[in-house]
Short mmCIF file of C-alpha atoms and ligand atoms in Angstrom, two decimals:
data_model
loop_
_atom_site.label_atom_id
_atom_site.label_comp_id
_atom_site.label_asym_id
_atom_site.label_seq_id
_atom_site.Cartn_x
_atom_site.Cartn_y
_atom_site.Cartn_z
CA MET A 16 -48.18 5.46 1.89
CA GLU A 17 -47.95 6.10 5.58
CA ASP A 18 -44.55 5.85 7.19
CA ASN A 19 -45.48 2.79 9.22
CA THR A 20 -46.54 0.70 6.22
CA PRO A 21 -44.46 -2.46 6.39
CA LEU A 22 -42.00 -3.04 3.58
CA ALA A 23 -40.84 -6.26 1.93
CA ILE A 24 -38.08 -6.34 -0.67
CA ILE A 25 -37.83 -8.93 -3.43
CA ILE A 26 -34.51 -9.28 -5.24
CA LEU A 27 -34.47 -11.21 -8.50
CA ALA A 28 -31.31 -13.26 -8.88
CA ALA A 29 -32.35 -16.45 -10.67
CA GLY A 30 -31.43 -15.39 -14.21
CA LYS A 31 -29.03 -17.54 -16.21
CA GLY A 32 -26.85 -14.56 -17.01
CA SER A 33 -26.18 -16.16 -20.40
CA ARG A 34 -24.63 -12.96 -21.76
CA MET A 35 -21.86 -13.32 -19.15
CA ARG A 36 -20.84 -16.72 -20.60
CA SER A 37 -20.06 -18.06 -17.15
CA ALA A 38 -20.64 -21.20 -15.11
CA LYS A 39 -21.17 -18.93 -12.11
CA PRO A 40 -24.50 -17.22 -11.32
CA LYS A 41 -24.30 -13.65 -12.64
CA VAL A 42 -25.00 -12.07 -9.26
CA MET A 43 -21.94 -13.84 -7.77
CA HIS A 44 -19.54 -12.00 -10.06
CA LYS A 45 -17.62 -9.53 -7.95
CA VAL A 46 -17.33 -5.78 -8.04
CA ALA A 47 -14.48 -4.39 -5.90
CA GLY A 48 -14.02 -7.82 -4.34
CA ARG A 49 -17.66 -8.34 -3.34
CA PRO A 50 -20.39 -10.33 -5.14
CA MET A 51 -22.77 -7.88 -6.79
CA ILE A 52 -25.74 -9.36 -4.92
CA ASN A 53 -24.14 -8.31 -1.62
CA TRP A 54 -23.89 -4.67 -2.72
CA LEU A 55 -27.62 -4.75 -3.31
CA ILE A 56 -28.39 -6.62 -0.08
CA GLU A 57 -26.56 -3.88 1.83
CA THR A 58 -28.71 -1.19 0.18
CA ALA A 59 -31.86 -3.24 0.80
CA GLU A 60 -30.99 -3.69 4.48
CA CYS A 61 -30.53 0.08 4.87
CA LEU A 62 -34.18 0.53 3.88
CA ALA A 63 -35.15 -1.40 7.05
CA PRO A 64 -37.63 -3.79 5.44
CA GLU A 65 -39.51 -6.40 7.43
CA ARG A 66 -38.29 -9.04 5.02
CA ILE A 67 -35.89 -9.48 2.14
CA ILE A 68 -36.62 -12.36 -0.22
CA VAL A 69 -34.09 -13.34 -2.85
CA VAL A 70 -35.29 -15.35 -5.84
CA THR A 71 -32.69 -17.87 -6.98
CA ALA A 72 -32.61 -20.82 -9.36
CA PRO A 73 -32.08 -24.47 -8.38
CA ASN A 74 -28.36 -25.23 -7.77
CA MET A 75 -27.54 -21.68 -6.75
CA ASP A 76 -26.40 -22.63 -3.25
CA ASP A 77 -23.60 -20.08 -3.41
CA VAL A 78 -26.18 -17.29 -3.87
CA GLN A 79 -28.16 -18.64 -0.90
CA ASP A 80 -24.99 -18.64 1.22
CA ALA A 81 -24.08 -15.12 0.10
CA VAL A 82 -27.47 -13.64 1.05
CA ALA A 83 -27.97 -15.55 4.32
CA PRO A 84 -29.79 -15.09 6.65
CA HIS A 85 -32.31 -13.67 4.19
CA GLN A 86 -34.91 -15.99 2.76
CA CYS A 87 -34.48 -17.48 -0.71
CA MET A 88 -37.30 -18.69 -2.94
CA ILE A 89 -36.61 -20.87 -5.96
CA GLN A 90 -37.77 -20.09 -9.47
CA LYS A 91 -37.67 -23.54 -11.04
CA GLN A 92 -37.36 -22.42 -14.66
CA GLN A 93 -36.07 -19.09 -15.83
CA ASN A 94 -39.13 -17.88 -17.68
CA GLY A 95 -38.56 -14.17 -17.23
CA THR A 96 -38.59 -11.46 -14.58
CA GLY A 97 -42.39 -11.58 -14.15
CA ASP A 98 -42.29 -15.32 -13.57
CA ALA A 99 -39.40 -14.88 -11.11
CA VAL A 100 -41.51 -12.72 -8.78
CA LYS A 101 -44.16 -15.47 -8.45
CA PRO A 102 -42.39 -17.66 -5.84
CA ALA A 103 -41.60 -14.54 -3.78
CA ALA A 104 -45.20 -13.37 -4.04
CA GLU A 105 -46.28 -16.80 -2.79
CA ALA A 106 -44.05 -16.32 0.28
CA LEU A 107 -45.66 -12.90 0.82
CA LYS A 108 -49.28 -13.99 0.47
CA ASP A 109 -50.09 -12.97 4.05
CA PHE A 110 -48.01 -9.80 3.95
CA ASP A 111 -49.96 -6.55 3.87
CA GLY A 112 -47.65 -3.70 2.97
CA GLN A 113 -45.50 -2.37 0.19
CA VAL A 114 -43.29 -4.53 -1.94
CA LEU A 115 -40.14 -3.18 -3.52
CA ILE A 116 -38.84 -5.34 -6.37
CA LEU A 117 -35.16 -5.01 -7.28
CA MET A 118 -32.97 -6.60 -9.95
CA GLY A 119 -30.04 -8.59 -8.54
CA ASP A 120 -27.72 -7.45 -11.35
CA GLU A 121 -27.93 -3.76 -10.41
CA PRO A 122 -25.41 -3.42 -7.56
CA PHE A 123 -25.36 0.39 -7.47
CA VAL A 124 -29.04 1.23 -7.30
CA ASP A 125 -29.47 4.65 -5.66
CA MET A 126 -30.92 4.26 -2.17
CA GLY A 127 -32.27 7.83 -2.17
CA VAL A 128 -34.42 7.08 -5.22
CA LEU A 129 -35.66 3.86 -3.63
CA GLU A 130 -36.66 5.89 -0.53
CA THR A 131 -38.57 8.30 -2.76
CA MET A 132 -40.38 5.33 -4.29
CA ILE A 133 -41.21 3.90 -0.87
CA ASP A 134 -42.45 7.30 0.36
CA HIS A 135 -44.57 7.75 -2.75
CA ASP A 136 -48.24 7.20 -2.09
CA GLY A 137 -48.99 4.50 -4.67
CA LEU A 138 -47.24 2.49 -7.36
CA SER A 139 -43.94 3.62 -8.80
CA VAL A 140 -41.21 2.54 -11.19
CA MET A 141 -37.64 3.82 -11.37
CA ALA A 142 -36.43 5.28 -14.65
CA ILE A 143 -33.00 6.42 -15.79
CA LYS A 144 -31.89 8.42 -18.81
CA GLU A 145 -29.24 6.56 -20.81
CA GLU A 146 -27.26 8.01 -23.71
CA ASP A 147 -26.94 4.52 -25.13
CA PRO A 148 -30.15 2.74 -24.08
CA ALA A 149 -29.58 -0.40 -26.18
CA GLY A 150 -30.77 -3.49 -24.30
CA LEU A 151 -32.92 -1.65 -21.77
CA GLY A 152 -36.71 -1.42 -21.62
CA ARG A 153 -38.08 2.01 -22.70
CA VAL A 154 -40.46 3.95 -20.49
CA ILE A 155 -43.47 5.42 -22.29
CA THR A 156 -45.42 7.99 -20.28
CA HIS A 157 -48.88 9.49 -20.50
CA ASP A 158 -49.17 13.28 -20.97
CA ASP A 159 -49.61 13.62 -17.19
CA GLY A 160 -46.17 11.99 -16.62
CA TYR A 161 -47.57 8.72 -15.22
CA LEU A 162 -46.43 5.48 -16.80
CA SER A 163 -48.27 4.28 -19.86
CA HIS A 164 -46.20 1.15 -20.45
CA ILE A 165 -42.70 -0.28 -20.79
CA VAL A 166 -41.43 -1.72 -24.05
CA GLU A 167 -38.51 -4.15 -24.03
CA ASP A 168 -35.66 -3.30 -26.39
CA LYS A 169 -36.33 -6.40 -28.49
CA ASP A 170 -40.01 -5.44 -28.87
CA CYS A 171 -39.39 -1.75 -29.70
CA THR A 172 -40.44 -0.11 -32.95
CA GLU A 173 -37.75 2.07 -34.61
CA GLN A 174 -39.43 5.13 -33.08
CA GLU A 175 -39.57 3.63 -29.56
CA ARG A 176 -35.92 2.58 -29.78
CA LYS A 177 -34.93 6.29 -29.94
CA ILE A 178 -36.47 6.95 -26.50
CA ASN A 179 -33.72 7.28 -23.91
CA LEU A 180 -35.86 7.20 -20.75
CA CYS A 181 -35.27 3.61 -19.63
CA ASN A 182 -36.71 1.18 -17.15
CA ALA A 183 -34.28 0.77 -14.24
CA GLY A 184 -36.13 -2.42 -13.26
CA ASN A 185 -37.22 -1.39 -9.76
CA TYR A 186 -40.87 -1.24 -8.78
CA CYS A 187 -42.80 -0.41 -5.64
CA LEU A 188 -46.39 -1.61 -5.30
CA PRO A 189 -48.96 -2.87 -2.79
CA ALA A 190 -48.36 -6.52 -1.80
CA LYS A 191 -52.02 -7.43 -1.67
CA HIS A 192 -52.49 -7.05 -5.45
CA LEU A 193 -49.19 -8.60 -6.50
CA SER A 194 -50.24 -12.23 -7.06
CA LYS A 195 -53.41 -11.24 -8.85
CA TRP A 196 -51.52 -8.99 -11.29
CA LEU A 197 -48.73 -11.53 -11.81
CA GLY A 198 -51.39 -14.07 -12.77
CA LYS A 199 -52.43 -11.86 -15.67
CA LEU A 200 -48.96 -11.68 -17.29
CA SER A 201 -48.58 -13.30 -20.69
CA ASN A 202 -45.45 -14.39 -22.55
CA ASP A 203 -46.63 -13.17 -25.92
CA ASN A 204 -43.50 -11.19 -26.80
CA ALA A 205 -40.19 -11.40 -28.69
CA GLN A 206 -38.52 -13.52 -25.98
CA SER A 207 -41.57 -15.65 -25.01
CA GLU A 208 -40.93 -14.64 -21.39
CA TYR A 209 -43.18 -13.35 -18.64
CA TYR A 210 -42.06 -9.73 -18.43
CA LEU A 211 -42.37 -7.98 -15.09
CA THR A 212 -42.43 -4.80 -17.15
CA ASP A 213 -46.04 -5.59 -18.16
CA LEU A 214 -47.22 -5.39 -14.55
CA PRO A 215 -47.84 -1.59 -14.39
CA LYS A 216 -50.11 -1.84 -17.44
CA ILE A 217 -52.13 -4.58 -15.73
CA ALA A 218 -52.29 -2.45 -12.57
CA GLU A 219 -53.56 0.49 -14.60
CA GLU A 220 -56.38 -1.65 -15.99
CA ASP A 221 -57.23 -2.33 -12.34
CA GLY A 222 -57.38 1.44 -11.60
CA PHE A 223 -53.82 1.99 -10.27
CA LYS A 224 -51.54 4.55 -11.89
CA THR A 225 -47.76 4.12 -11.72
CA ALA A 226 -45.52 7.12 -11.03
CA VAL A 227 -42.22 7.35 -12.89
CA ILE A 228 -39.41 8.29 -10.52
CA GLU A 229 -36.18 9.23 -12.18
CA GLY A 230 -32.77 8.29 -10.82
CA GLN A 231 -29.18 8.79 -11.91
CA SER A 232 -26.80 6.07 -13.00
CA ILE A 233 -23.07 6.18 -12.26
CA CYS A 234 -22.28 3.66 -14.99
CA ARG A 235 -24.20 1.82 -17.67
CA TRP A 236 -27.27 0.42 -16.03
CA GLY A 237 -27.07 -3.13 -14.65
CA VAL A 238 -24.60 -5.90 -15.41
CA ASN A 239 -25.50 -8.15 -18.31
CA THR A 240 -22.07 -8.58 -19.89
CA ARG A 241 -18.41 -8.73 -18.82
CA LEU A 242 -17.98 -5.28 -20.35
CA GLU A 243 -20.69 -3.90 -18.08
CA LEU A 244 -19.09 -5.71 -15.13
CA ALA A 245 -15.83 -3.90 -15.92
CA GLU A 246 -17.72 -0.58 -16.17
CA HIS A 247 -19.17 -1.19 -12.69
CA GLU A 248 -15.70 -2.05 -11.38
CA TYR A 249 -14.38 1.20 -12.83
CA ALA A 250 -17.17 3.19 -11.16
CA ALA A 251 -16.69 1.41 -7.83
CA GLN A 252 -12.93 1.98 -7.87
CA SER A 253 -13.36 5.71 -8.58
CA ILE A 254 -15.68 6.05 -5.58
CA LEU A 255 -13.51 3.95 -3.26
CA ARG A 256 -10.37 5.92 -4.16
CA GLN A 257 -12.17 9.19 -3.57
CA GLN A 258 -13.43 7.99 -0.18
CA ALA A 259 -9.92 6.85 0.77
CA MET A 260 -8.38 10.20 -0.18
CA GLU A 261 -11.09 12.02 1.77
CA ALA A 262 -10.20 9.84 4.76
CA GLY A 263 -6.55 10.95 4.66
CA VAL A 264 -4.83 8.67 2.13
CA SER A 265 -2.41 10.13 -0.41
CA MET A 266 -2.27 8.41 -3.77
CA VAL A 267 0.43 9.40 -6.21
CA ASP A 268 -1.55 8.03 -9.15
CA PRO A 269 -5.06 7.08 -7.94
CA ALA A 270 -6.11 5.48 -11.23
CA THR A 271 -3.56 2.70 -10.69
CA VAL A 272 -4.57 1.85 -7.12
CA TYR A 273 -7.20 -0.88 -6.74
CA LEU A 274 -9.15 -1.14 -3.51
CA SER A 275 -11.81 -3.46 -2.14
CA TRP A 276 -15.26 -2.60 -0.91
CA ASP A 277 -14.16 -3.06 2.72
CA THR A 278 -10.63 -1.60 2.71
CA GLU A 279 -10.09 0.37 5.92
CA PHE A 280 -7.60 3.22 6.16
CA GLY A 281 -6.11 5.33 8.90
CA GLU A 282 -4.73 8.81 8.23
CA ASP A 283 -1.51 9.82 6.46
CA VAL A 284 -1.26 6.60 4.51
CA VAL A 285 0.77 7.03 1.31
CA ILE A 286 0.17 4.70 -1.61
CA ALA A 287 2.52 4.69 -4.59
CA PRO A 288 1.35 3.71 -8.10
CA ASN A 289 0.26 0.20 -9.07
CA VAL A 290 -0.93 -1.17 -5.76
CA VAL A 291 -3.71 -3.75 -5.36
CA ILE A 292 -5.53 -4.16 -2.06
CA GLY A 293 -7.84 -7.18 -1.79
CA PRO A 294 -10.70 -7.75 0.66
CA LEU A 295 -10.42 -7.81 4.47
CA THR A 296 -7.52 -5.40 4.69
CA CYS A 297 -6.97 -2.69 7.26
CA ILE A 298 -4.18 -0.15 6.82
CA GLU A 299 -3.45 2.00 9.85
CA ASP A 300 -2.01 5.52 10.26
CA ASN A 301 1.26 6.56 8.60
CA VAL A 302 1.72 3.38 6.58
CA THR A 303 3.63 3.71 3.31
CA ILE A 304 2.90 1.26 0.52
CA HIS A 305 5.45 1.40 -2.26
CA ALA A 306 4.77 0.61 -5.90
CA PHE A 307 3.63 -2.78 -7.23
CA SER A 308 2.56 -4.24 -3.91
CA HIS A 309 -0.33 -6.68 -3.48
CA ILE A 310 -2.03 -6.91 -0.09
CA GLU A 311 -5.09 -8.92 0.91
CA GLY A 312 -6.69 -10.06 4.16
CA ALA A 313 -4.03 -8.32 6.23
CA ILE A 314 -3.65 -5.75 8.97
CA ILE A 315 -0.86 -3.26 8.35
CA GLU A 316 -0.19 -1.45 11.61
CA GLN A 317 0.93 2.14 12.16
CA ASN A 318 4.15 3.37 10.54
CA ALA A 319 4.79 0.09 8.73
CA GLU A 320 6.36 0.11 5.28
CA ILE A 321 5.42 -2.27 2.50
CA GLY A 322 7.17 -2.89 -0.82
CA PRO A 323 7.98 -2.05 -3.50
CA PHE A 324 6.98 -5.40 -5.03
CA ALA A 325 5.78 -6.96 -1.77
CA ARG A 326 3.01 -9.51 -1.45
CA ILE A 327 1.08 -9.73 1.80
CA ARG A 328 -1.36 -12.64 1.86
CA PRO A 329 -4.40 -13.32 4.09
CA LYS A 330 -4.21 -13.71 7.86
CA SER A 331 -1.04 -11.65 8.08
CA VAL A 332 -0.27 -8.82 10.45
CA ILE A 333 2.56 -6.42 9.74
CA GLY A 334 3.21 -4.79 13.11
CA LYS A 335 3.98 -1.20 14.04
CA ALA A 336 6.96 0.22 12.15
CA ALA A 337 7.70 -3.21 10.68
CA SER A 338 9.00 -3.38 7.14
CA VAL A 339 8.44 -5.83 4.29
CA GLY A 340 10.53 -5.03 1.27
CA ASN A 341 10.93 -6.01 -2.35
CA PHE A 342 10.08 -9.50 -3.58
CA THR A 343 9.06 -10.66 -0.13
CA GLU A 344 5.92 -12.74 0.38
CA VAL A 345 4.25 -12.92 3.77
CA ASN A 346 1.57 -15.58 4.21
CA ARG A 347 -0.50 -16.24 7.39
CA SER A 348 2.29 -14.66 9.40
CA THR A 349 2.83 -11.92 11.93
CA LEU A 350 5.77 -9.54 11.95
CA LYS A 351 5.82 -7.90 15.36
CA GLU A 352 6.77 -4.28 16.01
CA GLY A 353 9.90 -3.15 14.18
CA ALA A 354 10.59 -6.51 12.52
CA LYS A 355 12.14 -6.36 9.06
CA ALA A 356 12.14 -8.64 6.04
CA LYS A 357 13.40 -6.33 3.37
CA HIS A 358 14.62 -8.47 0.50
CA VAL A 359 13.50 -11.53 -1.47
CA SER A 360 12.05 -13.75 1.28
CA TYR A 361 9.16 -16.11 1.90
CA ILE A 362 7.57 -15.99 5.33
CA GLY A 363 4.80 -18.57 5.75
CA ASP A 364 2.96 -19.61 8.93
CA ALA A 365 5.44 -17.74 11.10
CA ILE A 366 5.57 -15.34 14.00
CA ILE A 367 8.53 -13.00 13.76
CA GLY A 368 9.43 -11.24 17.01
CA GLU A 369 10.00 -7.56 17.70
CA LYS A 370 12.95 -5.97 15.92
CA THR A 371 13.96 -9.29 14.40
CA ASN A 372 15.80 -8.96 11.11
CA ILE A 373 15.17 -11.48 8.36
CA GLY A 374 18.13 -11.46 5.97
CA ALA A 375 17.88 -11.36 2.19
CA GLY A 376 16.78 -14.59 0.58
CA THR A 377 15.44 -16.25 3.73
CA ILE A 378 12.89 -18.98 3.12
CA ILE A 379 10.64 -20.25 5.86
CA ALA A 380 9.69 -23.65 4.49
CA ASN A 381 6.27 -24.19 6.06
CA TYR A 382 4.99 -27.05 3.88
CA ASP A 383 6.27 -30.62 3.92
CA GLY A 384 4.24 -31.67 0.91
CA PHE A 385 1.31 -32.73 3.10
CA LEU A 386 0.99 -30.42 6.07
CA LYS A 387 1.77 -26.83 6.98
CA HIS A 388 3.84 -26.16 10.12
CA GLN A 389 4.50 -23.11 12.22
CA THR A 390 7.74 -21.27 12.89
CA ILE A 391 8.19 -19.00 15.89
CA ILE A 392 11.12 -16.62 15.88
CA GLY A 393 11.69 -14.54 19.02
CA ASP A 394 12.54 -10.88 19.55
CA GLY A 395 15.76 -9.31 18.38
CA VAL A 396 16.84 -12.32 16.32
CA PHE A 397 19.22 -11.92 13.39
CA VAL A 398 18.54 -14.33 10.55
CA GLY A 399 21.52 -14.38 8.17
CA SER A 400 20.96 -14.17 4.43
CA ASN A 401 19.91 -17.14 2.36
CA SER A 402 18.82 -19.19 5.36
CA THR A 403 16.20 -21.91 5.04
CA ILE A 404 14.13 -22.52 8.15
CA LEU A 405 12.34 -25.87 8.00
CA ALA A 406 9.15 -25.62 10.04
CA PRO A 407 8.24 -26.44 12.73
CA VAL A 408 11.05 -24.60 14.43
CA THR A 409 11.33 -22.22 17.37
CA VAL A 410 14.14 -19.71 17.61
CA GLY A 411 14.69 -18.02 20.97
CA ASP A 412 15.11 -14.27 21.58
CA LYS A 413 18.31 -12.62 20.41
CA ALA A 414 19.64 -15.73 18.65
CA ILE A 415 21.77 -15.36 15.53
CA LEU A 416 21.39 -17.70 12.58
CA ALA A 417 24.47 -17.80 10.39
CA ALA A 418 23.95 -16.98 6.73
CA ASN A 419 23.13 -19.84 4.37
CA SER A 420 22.11 -22.13 7.23
CA THR A 421 19.42 -24.78 6.95
CA ILE A 422 17.76 -24.68 10.34
CA ASN A 423 15.64 -27.71 11.20
CA LYS A 424 16.12 -27.81 14.99
CA ASN A 425 15.05 -25.37 17.65
CA VAL A 426 17.59 -22.66 18.48
CA PRO A 427 17.86 -21.48 22.11
CA GLY A 428 17.75 -17.78 22.93
CA ASN A 429 21.03 -15.90 22.53
CA ALA A 430 22.63 -18.87 20.69
CA MET A 431 24.41 -18.77 17.34
CA ALA A 432 23.21 -21.49 15.01
CA ILE A 433 25.30 -22.42 12.01
CA ALA A 434 24.23 -25.21 9.68
CA ARG A 435 26.31 -25.09 6.53
CA THR A 436 29.45 -26.64 5.12
CA ARG A 437 32.52 -25.15 6.81
CA GLN A 438 34.80 -23.00 4.67
CA GLU A 439 38.35 -24.17 3.83
CA ASN A 440 41.05 -21.72 2.65
CA HIS A 441 44.01 -23.17 0.65
CA GLU A 442 46.88 -20.66 0.84
CA GLY A 443 48.56 -19.86 -2.50
CA TRP A 444 46.29 -22.26 -4.36
CA ALA A 445 44.93 -19.67 -6.84
CA SER A 446 48.23 -18.76 -8.53
CA GLN A 447 49.27 -22.44 -8.82
CA TYR A 448 45.92 -23.19 -10.45
CA ARG A 449 46.27 -20.33 -12.93
CA SER A 450 49.81 -21.43 -13.95
CA MET A 451 48.61 -24.99 -14.51
CA LYS A 452 45.69 -23.82 -16.64
CA ARG A 453 47.90 -21.54 -18.77
CA VAL A 454 50.15 -24.51 -19.61
CA GLN A 455 47.14 -26.67 -20.54
CA LYS A 456 45.73 -23.92 -22.78
CA LYS A 457 49.05 -23.43 -24.63
CA GLN A 458 49.33 -27.21 -25.27
CA GLN A 459 45.82 -27.21 -26.72
CA GLU A 460 46.63 -24.28 -29.07
CA ASP A 461 49.89 -25.95 -30.27
CA ASP A 462 48.11 -29.27 -31.14
C1 UD1 B 697 -34.72 -5.99 -17.29
C2 UD1 B 697 -36.03 -5.33 -17.72
C3 UD1 B 697 -35.73 -4.09 -18.55
C4 UD1 B 697 -34.87 -3.15 -17.74
C5 UD1 B 697 -33.62 -3.85 -17.21
C6 UD1 B 697 -32.92 -2.96 -16.23
C7 UD1 B 697 -37.68 -7.12 -17.99
C8 UD1 B 697 -38.43 -7.99 -18.93
N1 UD1 B 697 -36.82 -6.28 -18.51
O1 UD1 B 697 -34.06 -6.41 -18.48
O2 UD1 B 697 -36.92 -3.43 -18.91
O3 UD1 B 697 -34.52 -2.03 -18.54
O4 UD1 B 697 -33.95 -5.08 -16.53
O5 UD1 B 697 -31.74 -3.54 -15.75
O6 UD1 B 697 -37.92 -7.18 -16.79
N2 UD1 B 697 -34.18 -12.95 -13.48
C9 UD1 B 697 -34.74 -13.99 -12.78
N3 UD1 B 697 -35.44 -14.93 -13.45
C10 UD1 B 697 -35.66 -14.87 -14.80
C11 UD1 B 697 -35.08 -13.81 -15.52
C12 UD1 B 697 -34.36 -12.86 -14.83
O7 UD1 B 697 -34.58 -14.06 -11.57
O8 UD1 B 697 -36.32 -15.77 -15.32
C13 UD1 B 697 -33.38 -11.95 -12.75
C14 UD1 B 697 -31.95 -11.89 -13.23
O9 UD1 B 697 -31.12 -12.72 -12.40
C15 UD1 B 697 -31.58 -10.42 -13.06
C16 UD1 B 697 -32.90 -9.70 -13.16
O10 UD1 B 697 -33.92 -10.66 -13.00
O11 UD1 B 697 -30.98 -10.16 -11.81
C17 UD1 B 697 -33.06 -8.99 -14.50
O12 UD1 B 697 -33.01 -9.95 -15.54
P1 UD1 B 697 -32.28 -9.67 -16.92
O13 UD1 B 697 -32.42 -10.84 -17.79
O14 UD1 B 697 -30.92 -9.16 -16.69
O15 UD1 B 697 -33.20 -8.49 -17.49
P2 UD1 B 697 -32.81 -7.42 -18.54
O16 UD1 B 697 -32.82 -8.02 -19.89
O17 UD1 B 697 -31.60 -6.70 -18.13
CA1 CA B 698 -30.14 -7.00 -16.47
#
């Protein structure tokens, strides 16, 4: 086809995904923190189509939201991949160009192979060689290499089942013939479904040959089961770790570090073993993340130090050279430059000023059982150990909170706040007590 032929992409996402055993649409299951449909949408967008149409089932509003602003068409009953294309073809009835049809459960389809298909002058189907092709359609070619037909696994003869050239499920064909060919599909097969795989055969009867364009797979092809979902996760993590290391991140044991599709890194970041980084996280230059830390939705600024055993929750910012240590949870909070919360603390809905030190065991109690409240702690504040700060509270710059205080009123700058029972010392009391107890014990033994 000529370069300026318009392109439309149809993505099939209406399947029940019954092999997943899930209440959730299959394409909404996540790989590296992102629904699999969104991996595919990104690839589709890179191909610069005029339109992307996603076929969904009724009650799949979450899929519609995930693919917005792209158009969704509804397949009312899930009668097979061929039937699924029909509502999209209806939406494209005035479109004169190429149509690329993709399967929504194949998040890692190779864009280069799709480009080859689009550039190919005529119909094409993507094929992949699989060592274990069970479950996939087999590609049968003519002697000249063009497609003869595709046989679904369930319809294969013993001989056909041994073929390892498989149907990847992606097709490129001229839009103007699509509806006509779809109309000729039958459901006379093992699953009583309208198979899209029968379309090339119908096209051939109409005088159109289909080229077979081979691609590579980085994991077992497509996600039909939880096992295959885990295989895709494994493949995604390997790639993400490699990209991170290429971008200047050191990982002591990469296989134990879990990243998200959108994790951003600066240079000279060091990540110890057993670290999980969820979506929407940015980690800047020279940050060290110690073992067993969990970070999501956070910005970790330059030279900061996290963990070991730290949890940083969404909408948090750990400022430059700030430090969050073991068993500390930070939630919707900002630690400004050089602030420290190194041991066993909860920091929720708070702003912690520059160089402020949060002592061991400090709890910022942000929730009154109904509402969340904010705490603002100024610069250079010293919060003594085991303090409870009942939000909302403001603590001025350079204040000192005495250890074990329960702070429920604002503290002015430079003040010392103490809110605990005063200590009493009773001189000589300990030896008198011991003598008394010794006498009592002896009496008990004599009785
Ligand atoms: C399909 C192909 C198979 C190929 C494999 C590659 C058919 C008949 N078989 O099999 O040759 O090797 O993909 O991954 O096409 N869907 C709908 N509506 C439906 C049924 C499915 O939208 O009624 C969607 C699903 O959401 C899914 C995609 O189409 O995203 C593929 O459906 P699936 O049932 O997974 O097909 P496979 O059995 O994997
Ligand atoms: Ca599939």
